[in-house]
Structure formats: C-alpha cells, structure tokens
Amino acid sequence: DQLDRSDATFYEPKEYPVHRAANDGVVVRAAPSANAGSIFVMNGDKRFLPFREVDGWYEGVVRGEWRVIGWVRKDDVVATDEPLTFPTPVGN
C-alpha cells in the first residue's frame, strides 16, 4: 500500500476515541517499546487520550495528568464511548 500525498485525506488527522486502562498497572512508557522507561502507571479508573498509533502502540495523554505524554500498548487499553472533555479553566 502506497500513500498518495496528493489525496487530501492523507493530511486529515485521525481521531481516536477515549480509552481506559484495561487493567490496573498499565505502564505509560517514554517510547513505543517494552524496554523503554516507565513514566507513569495507570489504574483502571484512568483515561488515555491517544493522538498517534505506531506498530501496536498509542501515543497520548493521561487524562487528569496533563503533563504525562507517553506510549501504551494498544492491547493494554480499551476504547470507550465517553466524549472527549477538556479541563475547566481555573480563575478569572
């Protein structure tokens, strides 16, 4: 399969649903590799917002931990039907 860069859909960002940790103890890693360093551990109540997929891994943000951007294995998270929500601004 060759990508046709003249096709406008090539440049459209892919949208991913909100995901949740499939189990407690899902490791968010610094790179898409089981050998990469751990930067956060998600429990089942955490949500993950993917924005990219590479070789069976999602790169994204842990909801509520907005400084945590990393990689999780696709089979360690489960898609939900939850709407994407943004944090409520604080102040003013």
XYZ file of N, CA, C and O in Angstrom:
368
model
N 0.830 -1.194 0.000
C 0.000 0.000 0.000
C 0.872 1.254 0.000
O 1.633 1.483 0.924
N 0.747 2.064 -1.016
C 1.460 3.332 -1.081
C 0.517 4.458 -0.693
O -0.640 4.464 -1.099
N 1.006 5.409 0.083
C 0.202 6.565 0.460
C 0.250 7.586 -0.666
O 1.319 7.879 -1.192
N -0.892 8.120 -1.021
C -0.977 9.134 -2.070
C -1.043 10.498 -1.412
O -2.081 10.924 -0.921
N 0.080 11.201 -1.394
C 0.144 12.505 -0.733
C -0.649 13.574 -1.478
O -0.875 14.650 -0.948
N -1.077 13.301 -2.697
C -1.924 14.263 -3.403
C -3.388 14.125 -2.979
O -4.204 14.979 -3.275
N -3.708 13.065 -2.249
C -5.057 12.849 -1.725
C -5.221 13.672 -0.450
O -4.460 13.507 0.510
N -6.186 14.564 -0.420
C -6.385 15.468 0.726
C -6.620 14.706 2.028
O -6.263 15.186 3.106
N -7.188 13.512 1.974
C -7.451 12.748 3.199
C -6.155 12.300 3.877
O -6.155 11.991 5.059
N -5.051 12.277 3.125
C -3.747 11.936 3.707
C -3.394 12.902 4.841
O -2.762 12.532 5.813
N -3.817 14.153 4.704
C -3.445 15.197 5.658
C -4.454 15.383 6.785
O -4.217 16.164 7.693
N -5.563 14.683 6.746
C -6.565 14.793 7.809
C -6.106 14.008 9.024
O -5.700 12.849 8.903
N -6.145 14.621 10.207
C -5.723 13.884 11.403
C -6.711 12.768 11.728
O -7.915 12.913 11.533
N -6.187 11.660 12.194
C -7.037 10.548 12.598
C -7.587 10.834 13.992
O -6.861 11.341 14.856
N -8.845 10.545 14.198
C -9.455 10.745 15.510
C -9.547 9.404 16.224
O -9.928 8.402 15.639
N -9.169 9.412 17.487
C -9.205 8.214 18.315
C -10.201 8.429 19.439
O -10.294 9.521 19.987
N -10.915 7.376 19.844
C -11.810 7.521 20.995
C -11.008 7.586 22.288
O -9.827 7.231 22.334
N -11.665 8.037 23.342
C -11.088 7.984 24.687
C -10.921 6.506 25.041
O -11.780 5.685 24.738
N -9.809 6.161 25.660
C -9.546 4.794 26.088
C -9.432 4.756 27.603
O -9.172 5.768 28.237
N -9.611 3.576 28.173
C -9.371 3.376 29.594
C -8.357 2.249 29.740
O -8.200 1.423 28.832
N -7.687 2.246 30.873
C -6.748 1.161 31.152
C -7.520 -0.148 31.241
O -8.556 -0.223 31.904
N -7.052 -1.185 30.562
C -7.736 -2.480 30.587
C -7.623 -3.142 31.956
O -8.504 -3.895 32.363
N -6.562 -2.847 32.668
C -6.297 -3.408 34.000
C -5.581 -2.354 34.826
O -5.066 -1.377 34.293
N -5.493 -2.585 36.122
C -4.634 -1.747 36.946
C -3.184 -2.045 36.580
O -2.840 -3.173 36.242
N -2.354 -1.020 36.630
C -0.936 -1.231 36.396
C -0.481 -1.099 34.953
O 0.579 -1.604 34.601
N -1.269 -0.409 34.102
C -0.855 -0.199 32.716
C 0.277 0.829 32.697
O 0.137 1.939 33.198
N 1.394 0.442 32.119
C 2.589 1.282 32.115
C 2.580 2.215 30.904
O 2.408 1.774 29.775
N 2.754 3.500 31.181
C 2.942 4.500 30.142
C 4.451 4.652 29.980
O 5.161 4.904 30.955
N 4.943 4.478 28.758
C 6.384 4.450 28.519
C 6.857 5.672 27.740
O 6.072 6.340 27.069
N 8.146 5.923 27.800
C 8.754 7.075 27.145
C 8.885 6.886 25.635
O 9.051 7.864 24.903
N 8.785 5.668 25.157
C 8.903 5.358 23.729
C 8.063 4.114 23.447
O 7.702 3.384 24.374
N 7.735 3.852 22.176
C 6.905 2.686 21.853
C 7.698 1.375 21.872
O 7.920 0.736 20.849
N 8.114 0.986 23.071
C 8.893 -0.233 23.239
C 8.720 -0.741 24.670
O 8.699 0.054 25.615
N 8.634 -2.058 24.813
C 8.516 -2.653 26.147
C 9.777 -2.414 26.974
O 9.745 -2.515 28.196
N 10.880 -2.057 26.320
C 12.135 -1.793 27.019
C 12.314 -0.322 27.388
O 13.274 0.027 28.070
N 11.409 0.543 26.913
C 11.517 1.976 27.204
C 11.176 2.239 28.666
O 10.433 1.489 29.294
N 11.696 3.330 29.186
C 11.469 3.685 30.585
C 10.007 3.963 30.891
O 9.260 4.469 30.054
N 9.606 3.615 32.101
C 8.252 3.868 32.583
C 8.164 5.310 33.081
O 9.020 5.752 33.841
N 7.113 6.032 32.642
C 6.947 7.402 33.122
C 5.683 7.581 33.962
O 5.532 8.593 34.633
N 4.783 6.587 33.940
C 3.548 6.669 34.711
C 2.901 5.293 34.707
O 3.101 4.512 33.776
N 2.128 4.993 35.741
C 1.364 3.743 35.795
C -0.102 4.100 35.961
O -0.481 4.813 36.894
N -0.929 3.618 35.021
C -2.371 3.909 35.042
C -3.132 2.776 35.718
O -2.848 1.608 35.485
N -4.138 3.161 36.511
C -5.091 2.206 37.048
C -6.341 2.230 36.178
O -6.482 3.087 35.306
N -7.251 1.312 36.424
C -8.455 1.175 35.604
C -9.352 2.392 35.565
O -10.172 2.535 34.660
N -9.210 3.303 36.541
C -10.053 4.495 36.545
C -9.462 5.623 35.688
O -10.108 6.636 35.478
N -8.254 5.466 35.187
C -7.615 6.495 34.366
C -8.050 6.363 32.910
O -8.332 5.276 32.421
N -8.095 7.504 32.235
C -8.429 7.535 30.818
C -7.216 8.006 30.039
O -6.414 8.810 30.508
N -7.085 7.470 28.830
C -5.949 7.766 27.962
C -6.485 8.338 26.664
O -7.428 7.796 26.084
N -5.905 9.440 26.217
C -6.354 10.126 25.009
C -5.284 9.993 23.930
O -4.341 10.776 23.870
N -5.407 8.970 23.066
C -4.385 8.768 22.037
C -4.473 9.808 20.926
O -5.556 10.292 20.606
N -3.320 10.135 20.354
C -3.304 11.012 19.184
C -2.431 10.459 18.060
O -2.366 11.038 16.982
N -1.779 9.320 18.302
C -0.967 8.705 17.258
C -0.828 7.219 17.539
O -0.846 6.790 18.688
N -0.688 6.432 16.469
C -0.507 4.988 16.589
C 0.709 4.569 15.770
O 0.862 4.976 14.617
N 1.582 3.765 16.388
C 2.772 3.263 15.713
C 3.017 1.821 16.152
O 3.194 1.563 17.349
N 3.000 0.895 15.222
C 3.390 -0.508 15.473
C 2.767 -1.121 16.726
O 3.466 -1.716 17.552
N 1.455 -0.951 16.905
C 0.774 -1.569 18.043
C 0.837 -0.781 19.335
O 0.472 -1.289 20.392
N 1.285 0.465 19.252
C 1.370 1.351 20.411
C 0.603 2.626 20.124
O 0.556 3.102 18.998
N -0.004 3.195 21.185
C -0.632 4.515 21.101
C 0.233 5.526 21.836
O 0.704 5.254 22.945
N 0.409 6.697 21.233
C 0.999 7.822 21.939
C -0.137 8.736 22.348
O -1.046 8.999 21.552
N -0.123 9.203 23.566
C -1.208 10.060 24.010
C -0.956 10.657 25.374
O 0.155 10.625 25.910
N -2.041 11.184 25.939
C -2.023 11.906 27.207
C -2.909 11.161 28.205
O -3.987 10.686 27.853
N -2.462 11.101 29.444
C -3.280 10.535 30.520
C -4.184 11.647 31.034
O -3.698 12.693 31.478
N -5.508 11.461 30.940
C -6.445 12.485 31.407
C -6.271 12.713 32.901
O -6.148 11.777 33.673
N -6.248 13.979 33.276
C -6.062 14.344 34.669
C -4.594 14.442 35.060
O -4.264 14.928 36.128
N -3.726 13.966 34.207
C -2.271 14.024 34.420
C -1.682 14.689 33.174
O -0.915 14.102 32.434
N -2.078 15.916 32.899
C -1.848 16.552 31.600
C -0.392 16.693 31.207
O -0.068 16.933 30.058
N 0.505 16.525 32.148
C 1.930 16.577 31.809
C 2.476 15.210 31.441
O 3.650 15.080 31.121
N 1.640 14.182 31.535
C 2.083 12.825 31.207
C 1.701 12.523 29.763
O 0.543 12.281 29.444
N 2.698 12.572 28.906
C 2.533 12.216 27.493
C 3.466 11.052 27.241
O 4.666 11.140 27.505
N 2.907 9.944 26.765
C 3.736 8.766 26.551
C 3.029 7.724 25.716
O 2.028 8.001 25.058
N 3.562 6.526 25.774
C 3.122 5.420 24.924
C 2.562 4.271 25.757
O 3.126 3.936 26.794
N 1.453 3.683 25.279
C 0.899 2.462 25.877
C 0.659 1.448 24.768
O 0.396 1.804 23.616
N 0.767 0.183 25.131
C 0.457 -0.872 24.152
C -1.037 -0.840 23.866
O -1.848 -0.660 24.771
N -1.402 -0.998 22.598
C -2.823 -0.955 22.212
C -3.652 -1.969 22.977
O -4.791 -1.693 23.326
N -3.090 -3.141 23.251
C -3.888 -4.161 23.937
C -3.943 -3.962 25.448
O -4.572 -4.735 26.156
N -3.306 -2.899 25.958
C -3.390 -2.569 27.382
C -4.483 -1.550 27.681
O -4.701 -1.191 28.842
N -5.136 -1.039 26.630
C -6.219 -0.067 26.804
C -7.433 -0.511 25.997
O -7.311 -1.278 25.048
N -8.604 -0.008 26.412
C -9.867 -0.374 25.775
C -10.600 0.913 25.395
O -10.717 1.824 26.230
N -11.095 0.978 24.165
C -11.847 2.151 23.718
C -13.142 2.271 24.513
O -13.767 1.274 24.868
N -13.531 3.511 24.809
C -14.801 3.780 25.490
C -15.669 4.627 24.571
O -15.212 5.102 23.543
N -16.906 4.831 24.959
C -17.781 5.725 24.198
C -17.917 7.075 24.905
O -18.814 7.853 24.614
N -17.014 7.351 25.839
C -17.038 8.612 26.572
C -16.673 9.766 25.648
O -15.783 9.634 24.820
N -17.351 10.898 25.807
C -16.972 12.064 24.998
C -15.639 12.633 25.480
O -15.276 12.496 26.645
N -14.941 13.247 24.575
C -13.702 13.926 24.922
C -14.051 15.204 25.664
O -14.830 16.020 25.187
N -13.532 15.359 26.869
C -13.799 16.576 27.652
C -12.494 17.276 27.929
O -11.432 16.668 27.967
N -12.585 18.574 28.113
C -11.415 19.385 28.384
C -11.490 19.909 29.807
O -12.573 20.109 30.346
N -10.358 20.185 30.429
C -10.389 20.702 31.796
C -11.083 22.044 31.888
O -11.034 22.830 30.950
N -11.739 22.281 33.005
C -12.406 23.557 33.238
C -11.353 24.608 33.586
O -10.505 24.370 34.439
N -11.392 25.762 32.903
C -10.415 26.806 33.233
C -10.560 27.240 34.682
O -11.656 27.313 35.224
N -9.450 27.557 35.313
C -9.439 27.986 36.701
C -9.109 29.469 36.746
O -8.250 29.943 36.020
N -9.801 30.209 37.597
C -9.524 31.633 37.764
C -10.387 32.511 36.874
O -11.318 32.058 36.234
N -10.047 33.763 36.851
C -10.765 34.820 36.119
C -12.163 34.417 35.848
O -12.866 34.437 35.046
